[in-house]
Short mmCIF file of C-alpha atoms and ligand atoms in Angstrom, two decimals:
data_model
loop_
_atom_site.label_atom_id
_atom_site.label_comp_id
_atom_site.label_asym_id
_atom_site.label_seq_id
_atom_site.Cartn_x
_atom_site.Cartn_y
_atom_site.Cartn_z
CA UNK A 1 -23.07 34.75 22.44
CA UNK A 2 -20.55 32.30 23.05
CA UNK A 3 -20.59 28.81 24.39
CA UNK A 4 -19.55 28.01 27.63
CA UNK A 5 -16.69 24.94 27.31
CA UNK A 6 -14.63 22.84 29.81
CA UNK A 7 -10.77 22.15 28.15
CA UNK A 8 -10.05 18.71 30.35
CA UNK A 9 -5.82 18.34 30.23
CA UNK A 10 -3.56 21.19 29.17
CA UNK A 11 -0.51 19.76 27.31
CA UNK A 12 0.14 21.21 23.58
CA UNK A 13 -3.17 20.00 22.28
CA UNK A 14 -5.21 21.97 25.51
CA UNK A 15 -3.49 25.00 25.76
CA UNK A 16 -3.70 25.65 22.04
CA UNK A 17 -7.61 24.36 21.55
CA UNK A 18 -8.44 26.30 24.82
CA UNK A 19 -7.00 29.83 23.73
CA UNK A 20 -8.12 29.03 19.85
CA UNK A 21 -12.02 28.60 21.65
CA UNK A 22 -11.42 32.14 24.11
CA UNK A 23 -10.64 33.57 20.21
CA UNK A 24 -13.69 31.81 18.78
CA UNK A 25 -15.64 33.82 21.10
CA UNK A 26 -16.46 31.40 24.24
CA UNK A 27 -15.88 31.11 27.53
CA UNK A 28 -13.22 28.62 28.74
CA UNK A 29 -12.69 26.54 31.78
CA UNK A 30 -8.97 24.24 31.67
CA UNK A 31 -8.55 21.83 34.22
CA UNK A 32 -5.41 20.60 34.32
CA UNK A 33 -4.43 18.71 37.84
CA UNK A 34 -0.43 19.21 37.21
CA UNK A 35 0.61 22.13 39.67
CA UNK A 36 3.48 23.16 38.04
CA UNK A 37 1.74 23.57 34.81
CA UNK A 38 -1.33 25.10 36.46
CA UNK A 39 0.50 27.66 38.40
CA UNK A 40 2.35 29.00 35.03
CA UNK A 41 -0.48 29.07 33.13
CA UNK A 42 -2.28 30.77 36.24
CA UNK A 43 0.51 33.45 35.67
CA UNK A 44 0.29 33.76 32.20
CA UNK A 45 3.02 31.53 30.70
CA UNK A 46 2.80 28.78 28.69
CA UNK A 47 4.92 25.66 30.31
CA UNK A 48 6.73 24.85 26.57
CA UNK A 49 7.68 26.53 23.25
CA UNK A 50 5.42 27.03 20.21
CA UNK A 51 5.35 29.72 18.50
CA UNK A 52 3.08 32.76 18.96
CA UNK A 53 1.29 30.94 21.72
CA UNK A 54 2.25 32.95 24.24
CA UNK A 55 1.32 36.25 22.95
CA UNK A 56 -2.19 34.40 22.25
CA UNK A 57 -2.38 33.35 25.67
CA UNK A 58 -2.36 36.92 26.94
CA UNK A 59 -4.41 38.01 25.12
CA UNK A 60 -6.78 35.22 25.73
CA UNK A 61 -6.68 35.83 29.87
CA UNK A 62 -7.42 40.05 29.10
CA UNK A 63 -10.69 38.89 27.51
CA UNK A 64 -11.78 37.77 31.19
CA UNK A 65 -13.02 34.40 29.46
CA UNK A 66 -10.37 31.77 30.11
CA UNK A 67 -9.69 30.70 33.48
CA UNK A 68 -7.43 27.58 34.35
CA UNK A 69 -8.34 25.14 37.47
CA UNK A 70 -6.84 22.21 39.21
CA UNK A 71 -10.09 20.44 39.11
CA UNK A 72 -13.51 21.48 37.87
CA UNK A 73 -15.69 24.11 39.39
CA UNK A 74 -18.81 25.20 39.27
CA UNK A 75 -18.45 26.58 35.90
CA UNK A 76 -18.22 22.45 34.95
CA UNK A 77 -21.90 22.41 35.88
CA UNK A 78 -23.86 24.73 33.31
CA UNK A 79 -21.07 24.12 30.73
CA UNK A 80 -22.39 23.36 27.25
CA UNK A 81 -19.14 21.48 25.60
CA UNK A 82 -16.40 19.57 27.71
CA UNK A 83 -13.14 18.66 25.43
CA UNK A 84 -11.05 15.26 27.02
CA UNK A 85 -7.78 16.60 25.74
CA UNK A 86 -5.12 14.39 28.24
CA UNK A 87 -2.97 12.39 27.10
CA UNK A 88 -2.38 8.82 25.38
CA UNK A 89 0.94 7.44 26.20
CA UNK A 90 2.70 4.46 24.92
CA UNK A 91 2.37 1.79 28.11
CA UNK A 92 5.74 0.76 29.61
CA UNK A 93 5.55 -2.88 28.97
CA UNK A 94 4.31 -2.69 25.58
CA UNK A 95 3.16 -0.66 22.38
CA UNK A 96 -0.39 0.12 23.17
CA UNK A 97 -1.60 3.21 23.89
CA UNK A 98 -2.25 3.87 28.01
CA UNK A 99 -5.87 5.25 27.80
CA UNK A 100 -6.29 5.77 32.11
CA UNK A 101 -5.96 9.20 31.98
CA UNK A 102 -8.68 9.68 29.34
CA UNK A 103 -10.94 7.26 31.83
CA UNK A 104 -10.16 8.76 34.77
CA UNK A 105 -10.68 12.11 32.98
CA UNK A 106 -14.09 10.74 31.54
CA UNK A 107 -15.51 9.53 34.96
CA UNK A 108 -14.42 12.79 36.52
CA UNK A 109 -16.08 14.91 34.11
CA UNK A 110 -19.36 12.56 34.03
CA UNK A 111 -20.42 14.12 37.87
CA UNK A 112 -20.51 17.35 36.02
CA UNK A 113 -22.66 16.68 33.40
CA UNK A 114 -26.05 18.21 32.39
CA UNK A 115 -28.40 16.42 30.23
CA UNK A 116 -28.00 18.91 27.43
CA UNK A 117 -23.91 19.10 27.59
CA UNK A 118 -22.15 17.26 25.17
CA UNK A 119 -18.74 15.22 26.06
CA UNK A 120 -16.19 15.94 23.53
CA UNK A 121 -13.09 13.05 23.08
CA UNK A 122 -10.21 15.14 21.51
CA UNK A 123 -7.01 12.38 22.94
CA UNK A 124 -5.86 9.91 20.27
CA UNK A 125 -7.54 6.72 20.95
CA UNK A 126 -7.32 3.21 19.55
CA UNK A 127 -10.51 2.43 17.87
CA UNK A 128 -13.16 1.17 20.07
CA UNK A 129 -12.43 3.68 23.20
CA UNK A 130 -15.42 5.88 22.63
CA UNK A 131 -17.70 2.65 23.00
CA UNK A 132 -16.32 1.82 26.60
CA UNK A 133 -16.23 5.66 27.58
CA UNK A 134 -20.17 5.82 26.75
CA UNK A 135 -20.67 3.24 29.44
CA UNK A 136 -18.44 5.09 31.83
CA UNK A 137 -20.28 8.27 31.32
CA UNK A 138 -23.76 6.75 31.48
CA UNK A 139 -22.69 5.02 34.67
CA UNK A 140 -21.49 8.09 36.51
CA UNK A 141 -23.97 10.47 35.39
CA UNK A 142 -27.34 8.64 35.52
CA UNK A 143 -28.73 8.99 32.18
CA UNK A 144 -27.33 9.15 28.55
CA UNK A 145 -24.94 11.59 28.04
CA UNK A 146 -24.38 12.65 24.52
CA UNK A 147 -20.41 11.70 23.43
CA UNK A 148 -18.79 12.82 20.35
CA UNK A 149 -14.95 12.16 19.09
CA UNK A 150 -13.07 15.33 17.52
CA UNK A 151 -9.73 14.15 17.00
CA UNK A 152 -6.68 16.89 16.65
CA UNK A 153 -4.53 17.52 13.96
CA UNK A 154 -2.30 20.34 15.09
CA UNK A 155 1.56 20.27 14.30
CA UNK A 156 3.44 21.40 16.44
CA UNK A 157 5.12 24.21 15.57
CA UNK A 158 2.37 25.42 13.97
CA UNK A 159 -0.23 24.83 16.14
CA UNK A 160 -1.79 28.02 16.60
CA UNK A 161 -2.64 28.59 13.31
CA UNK A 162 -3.63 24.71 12.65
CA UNK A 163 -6.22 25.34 15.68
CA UNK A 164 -7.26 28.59 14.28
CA UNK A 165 -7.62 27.15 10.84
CA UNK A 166 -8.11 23.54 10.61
CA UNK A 167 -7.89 21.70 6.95
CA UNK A 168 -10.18 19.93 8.26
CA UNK A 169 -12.76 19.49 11.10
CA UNK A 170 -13.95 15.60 11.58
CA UNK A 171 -16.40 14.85 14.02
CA UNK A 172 -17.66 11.19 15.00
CA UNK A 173 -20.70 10.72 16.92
CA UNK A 174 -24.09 7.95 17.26
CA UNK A 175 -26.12 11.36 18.26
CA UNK A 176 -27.19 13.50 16.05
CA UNK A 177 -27.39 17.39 18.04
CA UNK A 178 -23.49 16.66 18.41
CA UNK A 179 -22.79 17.96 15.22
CA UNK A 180 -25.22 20.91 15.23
CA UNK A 181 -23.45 22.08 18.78
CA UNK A 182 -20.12 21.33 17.57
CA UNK A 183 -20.26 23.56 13.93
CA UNK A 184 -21.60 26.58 16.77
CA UNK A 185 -18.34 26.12 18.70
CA UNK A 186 -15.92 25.90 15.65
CA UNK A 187 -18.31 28.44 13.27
CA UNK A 188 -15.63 30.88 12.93
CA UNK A 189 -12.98 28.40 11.34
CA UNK A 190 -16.26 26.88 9.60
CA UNK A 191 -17.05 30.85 8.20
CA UNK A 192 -13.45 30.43 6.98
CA UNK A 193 -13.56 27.98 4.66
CA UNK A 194 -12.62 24.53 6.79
CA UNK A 195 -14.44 21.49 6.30
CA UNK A 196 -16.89 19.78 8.33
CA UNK A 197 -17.02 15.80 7.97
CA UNK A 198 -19.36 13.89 9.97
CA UNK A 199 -19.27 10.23 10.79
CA UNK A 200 -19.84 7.29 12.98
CA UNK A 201 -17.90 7.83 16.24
CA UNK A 202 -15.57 4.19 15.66
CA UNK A 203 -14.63 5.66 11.96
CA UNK A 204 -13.74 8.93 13.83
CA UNK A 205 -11.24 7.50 16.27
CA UNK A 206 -9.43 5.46 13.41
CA UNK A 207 -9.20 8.92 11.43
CA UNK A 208 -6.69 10.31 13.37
CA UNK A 209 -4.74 7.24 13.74
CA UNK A 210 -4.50 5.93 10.01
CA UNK A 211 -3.76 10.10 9.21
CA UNK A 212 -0.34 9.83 11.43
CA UNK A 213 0.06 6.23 9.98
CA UNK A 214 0.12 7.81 6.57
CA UNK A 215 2.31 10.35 6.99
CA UNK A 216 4.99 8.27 8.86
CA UNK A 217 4.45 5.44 6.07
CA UNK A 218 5.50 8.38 3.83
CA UNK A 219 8.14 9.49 6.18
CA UNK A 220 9.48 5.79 6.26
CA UNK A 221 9.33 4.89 2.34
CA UNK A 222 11.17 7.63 1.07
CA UNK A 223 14.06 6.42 4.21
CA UNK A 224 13.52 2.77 2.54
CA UNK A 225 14.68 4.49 -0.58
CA UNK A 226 17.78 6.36 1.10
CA UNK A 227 18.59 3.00 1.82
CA UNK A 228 18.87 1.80 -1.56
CA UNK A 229 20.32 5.09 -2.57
CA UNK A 230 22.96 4.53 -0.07
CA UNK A 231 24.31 1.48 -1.85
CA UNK A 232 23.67 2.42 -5.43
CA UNK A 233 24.99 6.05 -4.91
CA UNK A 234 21.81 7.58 -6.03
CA UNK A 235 20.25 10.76 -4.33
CA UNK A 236 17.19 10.46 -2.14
CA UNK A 237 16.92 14.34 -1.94
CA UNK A 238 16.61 14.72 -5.78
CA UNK A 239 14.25 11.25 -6.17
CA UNK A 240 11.94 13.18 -3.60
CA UNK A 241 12.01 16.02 -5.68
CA UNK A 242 11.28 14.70 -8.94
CA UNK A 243 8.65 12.44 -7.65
CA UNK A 244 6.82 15.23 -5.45
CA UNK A 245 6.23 16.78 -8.55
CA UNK A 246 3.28 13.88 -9.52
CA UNK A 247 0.09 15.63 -7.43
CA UNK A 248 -1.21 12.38 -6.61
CA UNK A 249 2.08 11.78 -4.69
CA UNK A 250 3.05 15.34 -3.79
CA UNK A 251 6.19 16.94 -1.94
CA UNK A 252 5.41 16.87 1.98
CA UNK A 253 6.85 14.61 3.79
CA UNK A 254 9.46 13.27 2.09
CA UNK A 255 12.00 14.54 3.53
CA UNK A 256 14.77 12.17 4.19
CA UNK A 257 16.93 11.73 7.33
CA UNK A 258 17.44 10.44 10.87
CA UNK A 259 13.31 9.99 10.65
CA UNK A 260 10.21 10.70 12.60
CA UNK A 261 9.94 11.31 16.53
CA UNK A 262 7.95 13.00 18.79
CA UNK A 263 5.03 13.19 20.94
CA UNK A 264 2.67 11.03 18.37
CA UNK A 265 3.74 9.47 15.11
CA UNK A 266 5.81 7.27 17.06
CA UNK A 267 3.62 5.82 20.01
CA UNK A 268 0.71 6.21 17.09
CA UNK A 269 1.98 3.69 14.62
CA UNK A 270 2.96 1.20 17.79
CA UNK A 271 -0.55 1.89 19.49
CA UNK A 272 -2.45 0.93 16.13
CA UNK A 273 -0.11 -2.14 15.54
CA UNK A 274 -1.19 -3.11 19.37
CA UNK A 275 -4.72 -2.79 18.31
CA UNK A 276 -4.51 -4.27 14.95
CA UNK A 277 -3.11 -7.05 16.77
CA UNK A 278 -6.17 -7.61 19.19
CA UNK A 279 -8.24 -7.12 16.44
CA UNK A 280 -6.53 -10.55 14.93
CA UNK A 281 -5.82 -7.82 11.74
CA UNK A 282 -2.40 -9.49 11.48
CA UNK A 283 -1.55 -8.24 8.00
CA UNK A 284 -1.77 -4.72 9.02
CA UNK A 285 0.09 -5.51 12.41
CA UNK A 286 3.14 -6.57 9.75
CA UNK A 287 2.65 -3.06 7.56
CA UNK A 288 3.01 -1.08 10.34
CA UNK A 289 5.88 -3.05 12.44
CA UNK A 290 8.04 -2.41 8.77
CA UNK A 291 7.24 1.31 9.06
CA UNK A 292 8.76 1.48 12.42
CA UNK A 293 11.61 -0.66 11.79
CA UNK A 294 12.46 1.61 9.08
CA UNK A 295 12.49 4.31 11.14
CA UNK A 296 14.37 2.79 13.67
CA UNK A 297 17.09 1.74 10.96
CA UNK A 298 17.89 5.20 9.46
CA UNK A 299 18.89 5.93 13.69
CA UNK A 300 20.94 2.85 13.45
CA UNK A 301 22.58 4.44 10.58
CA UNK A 302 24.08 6.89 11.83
CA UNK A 303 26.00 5.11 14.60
CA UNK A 304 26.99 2.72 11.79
CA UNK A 305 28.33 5.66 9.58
CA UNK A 306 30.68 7.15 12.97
CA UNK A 307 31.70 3.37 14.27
CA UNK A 308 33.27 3.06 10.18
CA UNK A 309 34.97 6.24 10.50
CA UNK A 310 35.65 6.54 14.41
CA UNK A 311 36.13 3.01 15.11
CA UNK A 312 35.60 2.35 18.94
CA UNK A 313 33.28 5.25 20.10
CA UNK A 314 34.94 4.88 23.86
CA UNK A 315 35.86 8.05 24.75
CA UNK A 316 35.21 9.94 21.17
CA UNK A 317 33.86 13.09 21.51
CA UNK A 318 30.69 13.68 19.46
CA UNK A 319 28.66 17.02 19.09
CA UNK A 320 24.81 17.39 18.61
CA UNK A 321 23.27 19.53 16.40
CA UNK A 322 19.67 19.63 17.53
CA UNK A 323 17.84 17.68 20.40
CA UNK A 324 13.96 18.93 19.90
CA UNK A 325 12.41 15.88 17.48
CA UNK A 326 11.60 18.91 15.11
CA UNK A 327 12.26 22.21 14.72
CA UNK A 328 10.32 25.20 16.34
CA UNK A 329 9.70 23.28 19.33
CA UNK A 330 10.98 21.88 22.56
CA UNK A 331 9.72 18.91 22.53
CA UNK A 332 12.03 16.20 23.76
CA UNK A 333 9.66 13.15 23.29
CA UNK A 334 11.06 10.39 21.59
CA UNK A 335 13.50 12.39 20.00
CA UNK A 336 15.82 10.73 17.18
CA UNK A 337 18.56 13.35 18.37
CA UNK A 338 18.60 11.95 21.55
CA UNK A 339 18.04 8.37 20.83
CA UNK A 340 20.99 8.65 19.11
CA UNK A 341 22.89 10.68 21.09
CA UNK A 342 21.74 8.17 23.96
CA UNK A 343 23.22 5.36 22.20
CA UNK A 344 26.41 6.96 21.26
CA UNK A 345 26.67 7.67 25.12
CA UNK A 346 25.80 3.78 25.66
CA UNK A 347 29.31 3.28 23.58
CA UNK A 348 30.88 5.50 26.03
CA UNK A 349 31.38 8.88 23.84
CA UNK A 350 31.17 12.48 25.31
CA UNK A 351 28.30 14.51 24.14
CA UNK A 352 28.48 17.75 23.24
CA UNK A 353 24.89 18.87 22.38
CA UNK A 354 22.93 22.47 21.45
CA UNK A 355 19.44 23.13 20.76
CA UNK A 356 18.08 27.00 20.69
CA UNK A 357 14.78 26.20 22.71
CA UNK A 358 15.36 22.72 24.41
CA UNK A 359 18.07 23.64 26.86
CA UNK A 360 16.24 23.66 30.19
CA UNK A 361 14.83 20.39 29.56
CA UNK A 362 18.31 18.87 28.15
CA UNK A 363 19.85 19.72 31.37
CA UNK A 364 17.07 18.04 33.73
CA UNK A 365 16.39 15.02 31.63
CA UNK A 366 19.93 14.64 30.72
CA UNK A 367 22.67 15.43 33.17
CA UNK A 368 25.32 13.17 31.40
CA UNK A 369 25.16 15.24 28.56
CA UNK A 370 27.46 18.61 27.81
CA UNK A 371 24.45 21.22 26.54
CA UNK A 372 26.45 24.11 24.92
CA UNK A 373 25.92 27.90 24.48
CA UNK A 374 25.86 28.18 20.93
CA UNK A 375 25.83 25.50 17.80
CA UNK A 376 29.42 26.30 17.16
CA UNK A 377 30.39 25.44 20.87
CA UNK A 378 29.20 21.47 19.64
CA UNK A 379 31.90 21.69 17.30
CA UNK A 380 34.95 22.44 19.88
CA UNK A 381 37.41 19.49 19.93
CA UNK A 382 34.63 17.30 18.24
CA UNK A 383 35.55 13.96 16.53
CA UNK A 384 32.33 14.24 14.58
CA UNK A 385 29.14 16.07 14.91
CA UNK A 386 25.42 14.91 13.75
CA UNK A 387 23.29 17.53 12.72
CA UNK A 388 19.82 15.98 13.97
CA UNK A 389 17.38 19.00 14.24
CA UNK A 390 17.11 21.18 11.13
CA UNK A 391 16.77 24.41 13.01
CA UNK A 392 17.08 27.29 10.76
CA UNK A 393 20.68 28.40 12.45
CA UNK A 394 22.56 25.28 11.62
CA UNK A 395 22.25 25.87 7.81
CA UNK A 396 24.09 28.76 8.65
CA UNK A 397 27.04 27.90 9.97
CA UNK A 398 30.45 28.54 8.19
CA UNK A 399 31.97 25.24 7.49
CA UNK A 400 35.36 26.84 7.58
CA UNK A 401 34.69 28.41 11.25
CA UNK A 402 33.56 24.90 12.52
CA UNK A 403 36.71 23.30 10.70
CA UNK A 404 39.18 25.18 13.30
CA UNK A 405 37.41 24.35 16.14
CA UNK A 406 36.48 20.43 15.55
CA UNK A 407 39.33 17.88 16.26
CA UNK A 408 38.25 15.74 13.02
CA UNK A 409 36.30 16.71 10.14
CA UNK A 410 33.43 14.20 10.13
CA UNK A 411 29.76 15.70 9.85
CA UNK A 412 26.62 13.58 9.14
CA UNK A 413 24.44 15.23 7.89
CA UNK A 414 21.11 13.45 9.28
CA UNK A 415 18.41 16.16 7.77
CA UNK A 416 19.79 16.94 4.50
CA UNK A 417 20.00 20.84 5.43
CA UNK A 418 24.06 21.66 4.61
CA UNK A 419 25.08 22.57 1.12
CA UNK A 420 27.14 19.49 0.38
CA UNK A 421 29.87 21.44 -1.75
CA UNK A 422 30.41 23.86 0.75
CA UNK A 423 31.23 21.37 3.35
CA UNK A 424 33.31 19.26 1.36
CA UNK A 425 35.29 22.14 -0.51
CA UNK A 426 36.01 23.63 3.10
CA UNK A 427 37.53 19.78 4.01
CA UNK A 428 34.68 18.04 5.87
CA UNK A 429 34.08 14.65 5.14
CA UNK A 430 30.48 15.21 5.19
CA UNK A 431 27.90 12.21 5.19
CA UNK A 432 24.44 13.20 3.79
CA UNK A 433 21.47 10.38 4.45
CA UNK A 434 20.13 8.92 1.48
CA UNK A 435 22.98 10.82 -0.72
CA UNK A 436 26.20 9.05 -0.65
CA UNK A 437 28.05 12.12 -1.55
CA UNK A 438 30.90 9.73 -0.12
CA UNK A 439 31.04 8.84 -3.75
CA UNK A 440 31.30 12.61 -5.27
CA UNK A 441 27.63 11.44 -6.74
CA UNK A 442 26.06 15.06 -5.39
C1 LIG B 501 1.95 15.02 13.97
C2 LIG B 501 1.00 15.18 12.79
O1 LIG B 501 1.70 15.76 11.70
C3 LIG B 501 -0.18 16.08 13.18
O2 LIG B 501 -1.09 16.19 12.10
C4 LIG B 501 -0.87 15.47 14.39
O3 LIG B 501 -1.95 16.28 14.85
C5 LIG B 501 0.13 15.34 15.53
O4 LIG B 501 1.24 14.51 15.09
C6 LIG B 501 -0.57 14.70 16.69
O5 LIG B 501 -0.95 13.53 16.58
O6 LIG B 501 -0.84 15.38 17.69
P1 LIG B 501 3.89 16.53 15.04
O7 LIG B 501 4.11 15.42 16.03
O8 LIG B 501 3.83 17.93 15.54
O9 LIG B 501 2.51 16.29 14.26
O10 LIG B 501 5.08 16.43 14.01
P2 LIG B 501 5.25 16.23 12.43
O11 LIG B 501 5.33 17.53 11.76
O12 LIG B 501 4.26 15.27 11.92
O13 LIG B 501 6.70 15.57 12.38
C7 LIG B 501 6.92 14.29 12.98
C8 LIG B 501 8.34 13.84 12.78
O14 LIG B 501 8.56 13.47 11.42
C9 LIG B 501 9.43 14.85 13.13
O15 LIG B 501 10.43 14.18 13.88
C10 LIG B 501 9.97 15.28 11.78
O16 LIG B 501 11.31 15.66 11.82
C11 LIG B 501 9.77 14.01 10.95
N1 LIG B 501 9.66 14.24 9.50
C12 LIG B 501 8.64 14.98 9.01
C13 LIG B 501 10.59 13.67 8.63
O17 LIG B 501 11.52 12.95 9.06
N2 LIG B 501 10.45 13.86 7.28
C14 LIG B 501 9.44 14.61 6.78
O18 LIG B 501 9.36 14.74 5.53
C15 LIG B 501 8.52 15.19 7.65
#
């Protein structure tokens, strides 16, 4: 029989862990305290795109076992697992992360308790959170309450599968029956073949953190070689290749481009530089602040690359390719689309923008801006377009078609996803990142 489980915060990471658990066989409970997002998920839909979710969903709510609340019920009671799945923002006034919501979640959570439950932290924390949150839960409750950290890796786009089949399953906790209960609620993807790697509870927090340090490290060195590439007219797309092929180095993520955005690498890297920088770790602060500001650079670059060709931008109209930070989602956080396309506006161009999935949300969040039909519509009367996103449509489009429609045939390229002699035999003066095919070096 299955476990009985409380998912505390439904954004991408509780809406996919809470239907993955209905599939694992248990019973769920999400409490999520955000009407709007309640009510849809009440009705069946999932408030934001990712793939094959909402199929799951339904299928989840037919089982009779997953149930969605505004705040906890009875069911909270005699649960055996509760997951803290809210979220971590990036504070206004600085780069550290904004753990309230996973306090206020914590303390809520802590009148529910039972002596044999076990408190689950699933949010990315800096290190040192689960120490406090022991206190808080001890506090409320009235007696020890047993506290392990589980932290996420899910992409999205893929999350649904990445839920279903972690690569890996890390669990941090001072008590020892967390693991036991935790391998019963993930023994299917165990059965499957994913690991299980226990550890102290501090080491588990700085897991998750240090992972989505890595990858954006990655991210941002092969962007600090586009920018040598840039000047030397060598080809960041073929030095990825080539040095993919060493194992020990490997092909993912090094993709070059406009850079990494989102919901987490970002506000990860700045969090961990904030608490590096309690810490007194000022070395690492430094590693990590270069990371960033490589990231922010290869944005920079493109507004660089249109002020050299376009001069003033006042009044220039410039299309959009793309707004979602990645593809197969509609995701708008920290998106380098839109940071750019923000500061293009700041310069006092017309946008013209298009993303298949992100419309609604382009239109509330960003009245100013012109969201078109279709990805050809971006390219009517256009002084230049940026191809941002590298959504599976835009490598289809017919350079020749888009010639008659733009005003001026200047396309930057900032994902690497157009065939470079396609665009320049049809006439674009196409700008690649990290290519310089300006120089016929392609
Ligand atoms: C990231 C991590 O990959 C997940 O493992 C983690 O669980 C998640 O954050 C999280 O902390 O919740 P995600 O934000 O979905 O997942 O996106 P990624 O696939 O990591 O992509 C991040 C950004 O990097 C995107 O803007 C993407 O376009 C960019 N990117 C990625 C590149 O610029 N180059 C690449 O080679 C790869």
């Amino acid at each position: 029989m299955g476990l009985r489980i409380t998912v505390i915060g439904l954004g991408y990471l509780g809406v996919t862990h809470a239907v993955a658990l209905v599939e694992f066989g248990h019973e769920v409970l999400g409490v999520e305290p955000d009407q709007s997002k309640l009510e849809s998920l009440q009705k069946g839909v999932v408030p934001f795109y990712e793939p094959g979710l909402q199929e799951a969903l339904e299928k989840a709510l037919q089982t009779g076992r997953l149930q969605f609340s505004k705040t906890h019920t009875e069911f909270s009671k005699t649960a055996d697992v509760h997951f803290i799945c809210v979220g971590t923002p990036q504070q206004e006034n600085s780069f550290a992360a904004n753990t309230d919501y996973v306090v206020a979640a914590t303390r809520d959570v802590a009148k529910f308790v039972s002596p044999e439950s076990l408190v689950v932290g699933k949010s990315t924390v800096p290190v040192g959170t689960a120490h406090s949150l022991q206190t808080v839960l001890n506090d409320t409750a009235g007696f020890e309450v047993s506290l392990a950290w589980n932290p996420e890796f899910l992409r999205e786009g893929t999350a649904l599968e990445d839920s279903r089949h972690p690569d890996r399953i890390v669990v941090g906790s001072n008590q020892k029956n967390a693991f036991e209960r935790l391998r019963e609620v993930y023994k299917p993807a165990l059965d499957s073949g994913s690991p299980f790697v226990e550890m102290d509870i501090e080491t588990s927090e700085l897991v998750k953190v240090a992972a989505n340090s890595f990858l954006a490290t990655k991210i941002s060195f092969i962007n600090a070689m586009a920018e040598i590439a840039e000047v030397t007219g060598a080809d960041t797309v073929k030095l990825a290749e080539a040095i993919g092929y060493d194992e020990r180095i490997g092909n993912k993520f090094l993709k070059t481009g406009i850079g990494f955005g989102g919901g987490c690498l970002p506000k990860d890297i700045r969090a961990f530089m904030a608490r590096a920088e309690e810490l007194g770790v000022q070395d690492a602060v430094d590693f990590l602040r270069d990371i960033d500001a490589i990231n922010q650079r290869r944005r920079a670059r493109v507004i660089e690359i249109l002020v050299s060709e376009l001069g003033d931008l006042k009044g220039k109209k410039i299309g959009i390719l793309g707004a979602a930070f990645k593809p197969n989602s509609d995701d708008l956080r920290d998106s380098p689309a839109l940071h750019i396309a923000n500061q293009l506006s700041e310069r006092g161009a017309t946008i013209a923008i298009h993303d298949p999935k992100a419309s609604v949300g382009l239109k509330e969040q960003y009245p100013t801006f012109n969201v078109m039909q279709t990805a050809l519509d971006v390219f009517r009367g256009a002084d230049a377009v940026v191809l941002a996103t590298e959504w599976n449509e835009y490598r289809e489009i017919q350079p020749e078609i888009a010639l008659e429609l733009a005003s001026n045939p200047v396309i930057v390229d900032g994902r690497n996803i157009l065939d470079v002699n396609l665009w320049l035999s049809a006439g674009w003066n196409l700008y690649a990142l990290g290519r310089n095919v300006q120089r016929g070096k392609h």
